[in-house]
Amino acid sequence: MKDKVQTVGLIHTLEQCLNRMQTVGIIHTLEQCLNRTQTVGLIHTLEQCLNRTQTVGLIHTLEQCLNRMQTVGLIYTLERCLNSMQTVGLIHTLEQCLNRMQTVGLIHTLEQCLNRMQTVGLIHTLEQCLNSMQTVGLIHTLEQCLNRMQTVGLIHTREQCLNRMQTVGLIHTLEQCLNRMQTVGLIHTLEQCLNRAQTVGLIHTLEQCLNRMQTVGLIHTLEQCLNRMQTVEIIALARFAPAYRADCLSSLPVRAFVRVKIGSLCEHQAPLAVTIAASWSLF
């Protein structure tokens, strides 16, 4: 009958065909419709199928579309599904894509989501990934973000982690950075902290270093401060003295520097000079 109708020119398009078949009660469900049109060779690709079924009002939402296509075996993998949905303009943004995939139960975990997005080329950089995950509410805290990125192999070193966090605006100050690194167990000692902070350009001067360490409670006494500075070799106090000699420690430039920059930790200049002399053997 189908061939006959086509032969005499009564129908010319798939829309006409589908409408006629529905009218005379030949098909009742989308599954029957898709199977029929495939049988007579009217549709050959998923793109054609989606466009046609939308045109005649057989499907109305992406959820219906995905469920139907899966039912009749037109799609087998999420990759094919995403590529097809993009082709026919059903999804336009990663946010839409993620929401849809979650709605129809295609993805269940962030790991699956990231792997899929990478597979179909929806994300290319960690920045895009983080922004998108935040947009759709998949991550809420930096801790979750770091754990996830590490889980799916997106970051491998602390330097990469810090650089990325800075790039996407997740951290803005060294205080935030240090607190976060400590929270997720990335740093354990002050030495590690200072070295890392220097590596990513978060601190540049001793003044910044001391102020920051005091702010986050990493140093409490001048002795600790001097010992730490020696360990990580941030600066040499000798640059504030006229010569590399022990008696330079009593000079006015050194006393002024220590008194002003270290502040309340250095109330008494004489004991301070002795402490510095004992700590800095190069003098």
PDB file of C-alpha atoms in Angstrom:
ATOM      1  CA  MET A   1       0.000   0.000   0.000  1.00  0.00           C
ATOM      2  CA  LYS A   2       2.789   2.373   0.892  1.00  0.00           C
ATOM      3  CA  ASP A   3       4.570   1.810  -2.395  1.00  0.00           C
ATOM      4  CA  LYS A   4       1.285   2.230  -4.283  1.00  0.00           C
ATOM      5  CA  VAL A   5       0.498   5.525  -2.620  1.00  0.00           C
ATOM      6  CA  GLN A   6       3.908   6.854  -3.392  1.00  0.00           C
ATOM      7  CA  THR A   7       3.699   5.615  -6.973  1.00  0.00           C
ATOM      8  CA  VAL A   8       0.595   7.569  -7.807  1.00  0.00           C
ATOM      9  CA  GLY A   9       2.018  10.710  -6.191  1.00  0.00           C
ATOM     10  CA  LEU A  10      -0.465  10.999  -3.360  1.00  0.00           C
ATOM     11  CA  ILE A  11       2.218  11.627  -0.752  1.00  0.00           C
ATOM     12  CA  HIS A  12       5.540  13.268  -1.221  1.00  0.00           C
ATOM     13  CA  THR A  13       7.018  13.787   2.223  1.00  0.00           C
ATOM     14  CA  LEU A  14       7.533  11.839   5.394  1.00  0.00           C
ATOM     15  CA  GLU A  15       5.266  14.291   7.186  1.00  0.00           C
ATOM     16  CA  GLN A  16       2.436  13.428   4.838  1.00  0.00           C
ATOM     17  CA  CYS A  17       3.200   9.761   5.231  1.00  0.00           C
ATOM     18  CA  LEU A  18       3.170   9.857   9.009  1.00  0.00           C
ATOM     19  CA  ASN A  19       0.022  11.945   9.131  1.00  0.00           C
ATOM     20  CA  ARG A  20      -1.772   9.575   6.788  1.00  0.00           C
ATOM     21  CA  MET A  21      -0.707   6.486   8.693  1.00  0.00           C
ATOM     22  CA  GLN A  22      -1.948   8.018  11.923  1.00  0.00           C
ATOM     23  CA  THR A  23      -5.220   9.104  10.331  1.00  0.00           C
ATOM     24  CA  VAL A  24      -6.167   5.657   9.093  1.00  0.00           C
ATOM     25  CA  GLY A  25      -5.057   4.005  12.318  1.00  0.00           C
ATOM     26  CA  ILE A  26      -2.116   2.133  10.819  1.00  0.00           C
ATOM     27  CA  ILE A  27       0.280   3.273  13.539  1.00  0.00           C
ATOM     28  CA  HIS A  28      -0.506   4.164  17.095  1.00  0.00           C
ATOM     29  CA  THR A  29       2.831   4.685  18.801  1.00  0.00           C
ATOM     30  CA  LEU A  30       6.094   6.384  18.034  1.00  0.00           C
ATOM     31  CA  GLU A  31       7.828   3.023  18.195  1.00  0.00           C
ATOM     32  CA  GLN A  32       5.559   1.720  15.438  1.00  0.00           C
ATOM     33  CA  CYS A  33       6.045   4.913  13.468  1.00  0.00           C
ATOM     34  CA  LEU A  34       9.825   4.787  13.640  1.00  0.00           C
ATOM     35  CA  ASN A  35       9.913   1.119  12.782  1.00  0.00           C
ATOM     36  CA  ARG A  36       7.605   1.668   9.830  1.00  0.00           C
ATOM     37  CA  THR A  37       9.452   4.608   8.371  1.00  0.00           C
ATOM     38  CA  GLN A  38      12.724   2.776   8.748  1.00  0.00           C
ATOM     39  CA  THR A  39      11.248  -0.277   7.027  1.00  0.00           C
ATOM     40  CA  VAL A  40      10.225   1.631   3.924  1.00  0.00           C
ATOM     41  CA  GLY A  41      13.495   3.530   3.821  1.00  0.00           C
ATOM     42  CA  LEU A  42      12.073   6.961   4.524  1.00  0.00           C
ATOM     43  CA  ILE A  43      14.519   7.772   7.294  1.00  0.00           C
ATOM     44  CA  HIS A  44      18.085   6.621   7.577  1.00  0.00           C
ATOM     45  CA  THR A  45      19.760   8.619  10.309  1.00  0.00           C
ATOM     46  CA  LEU A  46      18.982   9.747  13.816  1.00  0.00           C
ATOM     47  CA  GLU A  47      19.116  13.357  12.656  1.00  0.00           C
ATOM     48  CA  GLN A  48      16.359  12.714  10.144  1.00  0.00           C
ATOM     49  CA  CYS A  49      14.359  10.865  12.748  1.00  0.00           C
ATOM     50  CA  LEU A  50      14.562  13.672  15.288  1.00  0.00           C
ATOM     51  CA  ASN A  51      13.680  16.365  12.803  1.00  0.00           C
ATOM     52  CA  ARG A  52      10.736  14.428  11.410  1.00  0.00           C
ATOM     53  CA  THR A  53       9.232  13.292  14.662  1.00  0.00           C
ATOM     54  CA  GLN A  54       9.429  16.814  16.043  1.00  0.00           C
ATOM     55  CA  THR A  55       7.774  18.197  12.917  1.00  0.00           C
ATOM     56  CA  VAL A  56       4.691  16.019  13.161  1.00  0.00           C
ATOM     57  CA  GLY A  57       4.386  16.546  16.905  1.00  0.00           C
ATOM     58  CA  LEU A  58       5.152  12.996  17.918  1.00  0.00           C
ATOM     59  CA  ILE A  59       7.727  14.074  20.463  1.00  0.00           C
ATOM     60  CA  HIS A  60       7.680  17.243  22.451  1.00  0.00           C
ATOM     61  CA  THR A  61      10.588  17.111  24.886  1.00  0.00           C
ATOM     62  CA  LEU A  62      14.157  15.947  24.804  1.00  0.00           C
ATOM     63  CA  GLU A  63      13.316  13.471  27.557  1.00  0.00           C
ATOM     64  CA  GLN A  64      10.675  11.854  25.380  1.00  0.00           C
ATOM     65  CA  CYS A  65      13.048  11.887  22.450  1.00  0.00           C
ATOM     66  CA  LEU A  66      15.864  10.180  24.339  1.00  0.00           C
ATOM     67  CA  ASN A  67      13.589   7.589  25.887  1.00  0.00           C
ATOM     68  CA  ARG A  68      12.022   6.777  22.547  1.00  0.00           C
ATOM     69  CA  MET A  69      15.275   6.576  20.658  1.00  0.00           C
ATOM     70  CA  GLN A  70      16.659   4.239  23.267  1.00  0.00           C
ATOM     71  CA  THR A  71      13.519   2.124  23.149  1.00  0.00           C
ATOM     72  CA  VAL A  72      13.703   1.516  19.402  1.00  0.00           C
ATOM     73  CA  GLY A  73      17.460   1.052  19.445  1.00  0.00           C
ATOM     74  CA  LEU A  74      18.361   4.149  17.445  1.00  0.00           C
ATOM     75  CA  ILE A  75      21.033   5.208  19.912  1.00  0.00           C
ATOM     76  CA  TYR A  76      23.343   2.983  21.858  1.00  0.00           C
ATOM     77  CA  THR A  77      25.822   5.274  23.553  1.00  0.00           C
ATOM     78  CA  LEU A  78      25.745   8.636  25.224  1.00  0.00           C
ATOM     79  CA  GLU A  79      28.330   9.881  22.773  1.00  0.00           C
ATOM     80  CA  ARG A  80      26.058   9.250  19.809  1.00  0.00           C
ATOM     81  CA  CYS A  81      23.157  10.800  21.657  1.00  0.00           C
ATOM     82  CA  LEU A  82      25.019  14.010  22.472  1.00  0.00           C
ATOM     83  CA  ASN A  83      26.424  14.351  18.984  1.00  0.00           C
ATOM     84  CA  SER A  84      22.981  13.921  17.465  1.00  0.00           C
ATOM     85  CA  MET A  85      21.289  16.299  19.871  1.00  0.00           C
ATOM     86  CA  GLN A  86      23.872  18.935  19.026  1.00  0.00           C
ATOM     87  CA  THR A  87      23.474  18.291  15.305  1.00  0.00           C
ATOM     88  CA  VAL A  88      19.758  18.951  15.254  1.00  0.00           C
ATOM     89  CA  GLY A  89      20.057  21.896  17.635  1.00  0.00           C
ATOM     90  CA  LEU A  90      18.302  20.326  20.606  1.00  0.00           C
ATOM     91  CA  ILE A  91      21.022  21.339  23.023  1.00  0.00           C
ATOM     92  CA  HIS A  92      23.174  24.403  22.823  1.00  0.00           C
ATOM     93  CA  THR A  93      25.102  24.634  26.042  1.00  0.00           C
ATOM     94  CA  LEU A  94      26.876  22.275  28.373  1.00  0.00           C
ATOM     95  CA  GLU A  95      24.464  23.291  31.112  1.00  0.00           C
ATOM     96  CA  GLN A  96      21.531  22.116  29.030  1.00  0.00           C
ATOM     97  CA  CYS A  97      23.358  18.948  28.167  1.00  0.00           C
ATOM     98  CA  LEU A  98      24.168  18.082  31.779  1.00  0.00           C
ATOM     99  CA  ASN A  99      20.662  18.843  32.988  1.00  0.00           C
ATOM    100  CA  ARG A 100      19.178  16.657  30.282  1.00  0.00           C
ATOM    101  CA  MET A 101      21.546  13.769  30.824  1.00  0.00           C
ATOM    102  CA  GLN A 102      20.806  13.820  34.525  1.00  0.00           C
ATOM    103  CA  THR A 103      17.055  14.037  33.923  1.00  0.00           C
ATOM    104  CA  VAL A 104      16.926  10.906  31.788  1.00  0.00           C
ATOM    105  CA  GLY A 105      19.320   9.057  34.066  1.00  0.00           C
ATOM    106  CA  LEU A 106      22.190   8.828  31.611  1.00  0.00           C
ATOM    107  CA  ILE A 107      24.784  10.039  34.090  1.00  0.00           C
ATOM    108  CA  HIS A 108      24.890   9.483  37.794  1.00  0.00           C
ATOM    109  CA  THR A 109      28.252  10.717  39.024  1.00  0.00           C
ATOM    110  CA  LEU A 110      30.505  13.655  38.320  1.00  0.00           C
ATOM    111  CA  GLU A 111      33.218  11.281  37.189  1.00  0.00           C
ATOM    112  CA  GLN A 112      30.916   9.881  34.527  1.00  0.00           C
ATOM    113  CA  CYS A 113      29.897  13.376  33.554  1.00  0.00           C
ATOM    114  CA  LEU A 114      33.462  14.610  33.120  1.00  0.00           C
ATOM    115  CA  ASN A 115      34.532  11.549  31.198  1.00  0.00           C
ATOM    116  CA  ARG A 116      31.571  11.877  28.872  1.00  0.00           C
ATOM    117  CA  MET A 117      31.992  15.583  28.317  1.00  0.00           C
ATOM    118  CA  GLN A 118      35.623  15.068  27.463  1.00  0.00           C
ATOM    119  CA  THR A 119      34.812  12.161  25.151  1.00  0.00           C
ATOM    120  CA  VAL A 120      32.369  14.110  23.016  1.00  0.00           C
ATOM    121  CA  GLY A 121      34.520  17.231  22.998  1.00  0.00           C
ATOM    122  CA  LEU A 122      32.179  19.411  25.038  1.00  0.00           C
ATOM    123  CA  ILE A 123      34.933  20.571  27.346  1.00  0.00           C
ATOM    124  CA  HIS A 124      38.520  21.211  26.441  1.00  0.00           C
ATOM    125  CA  THR A 125      40.068  22.916  29.428  1.00  0.00           C
ATOM    126  CA  LEU A 126      39.822  22.613  33.168  1.00  0.00           C
ATOM    127  CA  GLU A 127      38.553  26.164  33.314  1.00  0.00           C
ATOM    128  CA  GLN A 128      35.571  25.265  31.163  1.00  0.00           C
ATOM    129  CA  CYS A 129      34.983  22.174  33.227  1.00  0.00           C
ATOM    130  CA  LEU A 130      35.000  24.003  36.562  1.00  0.00           C
ATOM    131  CA  ASN A 131      32.797  26.811  35.326  1.00  0.00           C
ATOM    132  CA  SER A 132      30.260  24.381  33.943  1.00  0.00           C
ATOM    133  CA  MET A 133      30.260  22.142  36.994  1.00  0.00           C
ATOM    134  CA  GLN A 134      29.662  25.164  39.196  1.00  0.00           C
ATOM    135  CA  THR A 135      26.899  26.446  36.928  1.00  0.00           C
ATOM    136  CA  VAL A 136      24.855  23.260  37.126  1.00  0.00           C
ATOM    137  CA  GLY A 137      25.505  22.867  40.834  1.00  0.00           C
ATOM    138  CA  LEU A 138      27.651  19.754  40.580  1.00  0.00           C
ATOM    139  CA  ILE A 139      30.334  21.182  42.846  1.00  0.00           C
ATOM    140  CA  HIS A 140      29.846  23.490  45.758  1.00  0.00           C
ATOM    141  CA  THR A 141      33.162  23.763  47.557  1.00  0.00           C
ATOM    142  CA  LEU A 142      36.786  23.995  46.588  1.00  0.00           C
ATOM    143  CA  GLU A 143      37.420  20.779  48.471  1.00  0.00           C
ATOM    144  CA  GLN A 144      34.927  18.950  46.282  1.00  0.00           C
ATOM    145  CA  CYS A 145      36.424  20.561  43.224  1.00  0.00           C
ATOM    146  CA  LEU A 146      39.971  19.498  44.054  1.00  0.00           C
ATOM    147  CA  ASN A 147      38.969  15.994  45.000  1.00  0.00           C
ATOM    148  CA  ARG A 148      37.023  15.574  41.786  1.00  0.00           C
ATOM    149  CA  MET A 149      39.742  16.990  39.578  1.00  0.00           C
ATOM    150  CA  GLN A 150      42.230  14.653  41.137  1.00  0.00           C
ATOM    151  CA  THR A 151      39.857  11.697  40.818  1.00  0.00           C
ATOM    152  CA  VAL A 152      39.410  12.102  37.081  1.00  0.00           C
ATOM    153  CA  GLY A 153      43.075  12.888  36.520  1.00  0.00           C
ATOM    154  CA  LEU A 154      42.636  16.520  35.525  1.00  0.00           C
ATOM    155  CA  ILE A 155      45.312  17.748  37.920  1.00  0.00           C
ATOM    156  CA  HIS A 156      48.445  15.988  38.924  1.00  0.00           C
ATOM    157  CA  THR A 157      50.567  18.427  40.901  1.00  0.00           C
ATOM    158  CA  ARG A 158      49.953  21.070  43.529  1.00  0.00           C
ATOM    159  CA  GLU A 159      51.327  23.717  41.204  1.00  0.00           C
ATOM    160  CA  GLN A 160      48.740  22.836  38.586  1.00  0.00           C
ATOM    161  CA  CYS A 161      46.070  22.885  41.250  1.00  0.00           C
ATOM    162  CA  LEU A 162      46.966  26.348  42.527  1.00  0.00           C
ATOM    163  CA  ASN A 163      47.358  27.785  39.052  1.00  0.00           C
ATOM    164  CA  ARG A 164      43.980  26.441  38.025  1.00  0.00           C
ATOM    165  CA  MET A 165      42.230  27.673  41.141  1.00  0.00           C
ATOM    166  CA  GLN A 166      43.643  31.125  40.551  1.00  0.00           C
ATOM    167  CA  THR A 167      42.647  31.055  36.887  1.00  0.00           C
ATOM    168  CA  VAL A 168      38.992  30.322  37.541  1.00  0.00           C
ATOM    169  CA  GLY A 169      38.843  32.744  40.443  1.00  0.00           C
ATOM    170  CA  LEU A 170      38.389  30.173  43.186  1.00  0.00           C
ATOM    171  CA  ILE A 171      41.115  31.683  45.321  1.00  0.00           C
ATOM    172  CA  HIS A 172      42.059  35.309  45.548  1.00  0.00           C
ATOM    173  CA  THR A 173      44.397  35.684  48.497  1.00  0.00           C
ATOM    174  CA  LEU A 174      47.247  33.752  49.998  1.00  0.00           C
ATOM    175  CA  GLU A 175      45.177  33.306  53.135  1.00  0.00           C
ATOM    176  CA  GLN A 176      42.513  31.523  51.148  1.00  0.00           C
ATOM    177  CA  CYS A 177      45.134  29.552  49.322  1.00  0.00           C
ATOM    178  CA  LEU A 178      46.905  28.403  52.482  1.00  0.00           C
ATOM    179  CA  ASN A 179      43.694  27.582  54.274  1.00  0.00           C
ATOM    180  CA  ARG A 180      42.447  25.555  51.338  1.00  0.00           C
ATOM    181  CA  MET A 181      45.695  23.702  50.834  1.00  0.00           C
ATOM    182  CA  GLN A 182      45.761  22.779  54.481  1.00  0.00           C
ATOM    183  CA  THR A 183      42.103  21.754  54.460  1.00  0.00           C
ATOM    184  CA  VAL A 184      42.494  19.281  51.603  1.00  0.00           C
ATOM    185  CA  GLY A 185      45.795  18.008  52.949  1.00  0.00           C
ATOM    186  CA  LEU A 186      47.970  19.447  50.209  1.00  0.00           C
ATOM    187  CA  ILE A 187      50.449  21.066  52.583  1.00  0.00           C
ATOM    188  CA  HIS A 188      51.609  19.874  55.944  1.00  0.00           C
ATOM    189  CA  THR A 189      54.549  22.059  56.894  1.00  0.00           C
ATOM    190  CA  LEU A 190      55.388  25.725  56.677  1.00  0.00           C
ATOM    191  CA  GLU A 191      58.348  24.909  54.464  1.00  0.00           C
ATOM    192  CA  GLN A 192      56.049  23.307  51.936  1.00  0.00           C
ATOM    193  CA  CYS A 193      53.665  26.196  52.233  1.00  0.00           C
ATOM    194  CA  LEU A 194      56.277  28.877  51.601  1.00  0.00           C
ATOM    195  CA  ASN A 195      57.921  27.012  48.768  1.00  0.00           C
ATOM    196  CA  ARG A 196      54.593  26.484  47.060  1.00  0.00           C
ATOM    197  CA  ALA A 197      53.455  30.037  47.591  1.00  0.00           C
ATOM    198  CA  GLN A 198      56.661  31.281  46.018  1.00  0.00           C
ATOM    199  CA  THR A 199      56.325  28.861  43.116  1.00  0.00           C
ATOM    200  CA  VAL A 200      52.942  30.177  42.036  1.00  0.00           C
ATOM    201  CA  GLY A 201      53.950  33.797  42.632  1.00  0.00           C
ATOM    202  CA  LEU A 202      51.720  34.398  45.632  1.00  0.00           C
ATOM    203  CA  ILE A 203      54.452  35.979  47.744  1.00  0.00           C
ATOM    204  CA  HIS A 204      57.317  38.112  46.570  1.00  0.00           C
ATOM    205  CA  THR A 205      58.896  39.773  49.592  1.00  0.00           C
ATOM    206  CA  LEU A 206      59.753  38.863  53.139  1.00  0.00           C
ATOM    207  CA  GLU A 207      57.329  41.489  54.326  1.00  0.00           C
ATOM    208  CA  GLN A 208      54.513  39.750  52.518  1.00  0.00           C
ATOM    209  CA  CYS A 209      55.694  36.395  53.728  1.00  0.00           C
ATOM    210  CA  LEU A 210      55.838  37.362  57.400  1.00  0.00           C
ATOM    211  CA  ASN A 211      52.523  39.176  57.307  1.00  0.00           C
ATOM    212  CA  ARG A 212      50.844  36.249  55.634  1.00  0.00           C
ATOM    213  CA  MET A 213      52.329  33.639  57.942  1.00  0.00           C
ATOM    214  CA  GLN A 214      51.236  35.623  60.967  1.00  0.00           C
ATOM    215  CA  THR A 215      47.752  36.098  59.557  1.00  0.00           C
ATOM    216  CA  VAL A 216      47.118  32.377  59.118  1.00  0.00           C
ATOM    217  CA  GLY A 217      48.780  31.571  62.435  1.00  0.00           C
ATOM    218  CA  LEU A 218      51.727  29.690  60.998  1.00  0.00           C
ATOM    219  CA  ILE A 219      54.349  31.525  63.029  1.00  0.00           C
ATOM    220  CA  HIS A 220      54.064  32.738  66.579  1.00  0.00           C
ATOM    221  CA  THR A 221      57.542  33.712  67.737  1.00  0.00           C
ATOM    222  CA  LEU A 222      60.549  35.425  66.258  1.00  0.00           C
ATOM    223  CA  GLU A 223      62.637  32.310  66.829  1.00  0.00           C
ATOM    224  CA  GLN A 224      60.222  30.305  64.737  1.00  0.00           C
ATOM    225  CA  CYS A 225      60.222  32.989  62.112  1.00  0.00           C
ATOM    226  CA  LEU A 226      64.011  33.116  61.814  1.00  0.00           C
ATOM    227  CA  ASN A 227      64.374  29.364  61.802  1.00  0.00           C
ATOM    228  CA  ARG A 228      61.783  29.050  59.088  1.00  0.00           C
ATOM    229  CA  MET A 229      63.321  31.778  56.979  1.00  0.00           C
ATOM    230  CA  GLN A 230      66.657  30.029  57.202  1.00  0.00           C
ATOM    231  CA  THR A 231      65.140  26.695  56.230  1.00  0.00           C
ATOM    232  CA  VAL A 232      63.428  27.880  53.086  1.00  0.00           C
ATOM    233  CA  GLU A 233      66.093  30.469  52.266  1.00  0.00           C
ATOM    234  CA  ILE A 234      63.633  33.176  51.343  1.00  0.00           C
ATOM    235  CA  ILE A 235      65.898  36.097  52.161  1.00  0.00           C
ATOM    236  CA  ALA A 236      69.142  36.897  53.921  1.00  0.00           C
ATOM    237  CA  LEU A 237      68.929  39.623  56.514  1.00  0.00           C
ATOM    238  CA  ALA A 238      72.391  40.535  55.383  1.00  0.00           C
ATOM    239  CA  ARG A 239      70.917  42.532  52.530  1.00  0.00           C
ATOM    240  CA  PHE A 240      69.799  45.054  55.129  1.00  0.00           C
ATOM    241  CA  ALA A 241      73.246  45.248  56.737  1.00  0.00           C
ATOM    242  CA  PRO A 242      76.391  46.977  55.392  1.00  0.00           C
ATOM    243  CA  ALA A 243      78.572  43.859  55.727  1.00  0.00           C
ATOM    244  CA  TYR A 244      78.498  40.147  56.596  1.00  0.00           C
ATOM    245  CA  ARG A 245      79.711  40.531  60.188  1.00  0.00           C
ATOM    246  CA  ALA A 246      78.121  39.777  63.505  1.00  0.00           C
ATOM    247  CA  ASP A 247      78.487  43.341  64.722  1.00  0.00           C
ATOM    248  CA  CYS A 248      76.248  44.450  61.851  1.00  0.00           C
ATOM    249  CA  LEU A 249      73.342  43.004  63.751  1.00  0.00           C
ATOM    250  CA  SER A 250      73.439  45.977  66.080  1.00  0.00           C
ATOM    251  CA  SER A 251      73.425  48.482  63.227  1.00  0.00           C
ATOM    252  CA  LEU A 252      70.609  50.960  62.866  1.00  0.00           C
ATOM    253  CA  PRO A 253      69.323  49.640  59.476  1.00  0.00           C
ATOM    254  CA  VAL A 254      68.953  46.121  60.852  1.00  0.00           C
ATOM    255  CA  ARG A 255      67.299  47.253  64.067  1.00  0.00           C
ATOM    256  CA  ALA A 256      64.937  49.508  62.152  1.00  0.00           C
ATOM    257  CA  PHE A 257      64.034  46.783  59.692  1.00  0.00           C
ATOM    258  CA  VAL A 258      63.403  44.188  62.361  1.00  0.00           C
ATOM    259  CA  ARG A 259      61.498  46.556  64.608  1.00  0.00           C
ATOM    260  CA  VAL A 260      59.248  47.918  61.870  1.00  0.00           C
ATOM    261  CA  LYS A 261      58.693  44.838  59.768  1.00  0.00           C
ATOM    262  CA  ILE A 262      58.343  42.160  62.392  1.00  0.00           C
ATOM    263  CA  GLY A 263      56.662  44.477  64.839  1.00  0.00           C
ATOM    264  CA  SER A 264      55.536  43.263  68.223  1.00  0.00           C
ATOM    265  CA  LEU A 265      57.644  40.111  68.049  1.00  0.00           C
ATOM    266  CA  CYS A 266      60.745  42.262  68.366  1.00  0.00           C
ATOM    267  CA  GLU A 267      60.039  44.512  71.299  1.00  0.00           C
ATOM    268  CA  HIS A 268      63.541  44.322  72.789  1.00  0.00           C
ATOM    269  CA  GLN A 269      66.469  45.044  70.512  1.00  0.00           C
ATOM    270  CA  ALA A 270      69.281  43.529  72.608  1.00  0.00           C
ATOM    271  CA  PRO A 271      67.766  40.037  73.045  1.00  0.00           C
ATOM    272  CA  LEU A 272      66.736  40.223  69.414  1.00  0.00           C
ATOM    273  CA  ALA A 273      70.286  40.834  68.262  1.00  0.00           C
ATOM    274  CA  VAL A 274      71.494  37.848  70.232  1.00  0.00           C
ATOM    275  CA  THR A 275      68.734  35.686  68.764  1.00  0.00           C
ATOM    276  CA  ILE A 276      69.533  36.765  65.228  1.00  0.00           C
ATOM    277  CA  ALA A 277      73.243  36.212  65.779  1.00  0.00           C
ATOM    278  CA  ALA A 278      72.582  32.714  67.054  1.00  0.00           C
ATOM    279  CA  SER A 279      70.229  31.891  64.197  1.00  0.00           C
ATOM    280  CA  TRP A 280      72.089  33.324  61.256  1.00  0.00           C
ATOM    281  CA  SER A 281      75.470  31.649  61.171  1.00  0.00           C
ATOM    282  CA  LEU A 282      76.499  33.472  58.037  1.00  0.00           C
ATOM    283  CA  PHE A 283      76.938  36.558  60.179  1.00  0.00           C
TER     284      PHE A 283
END
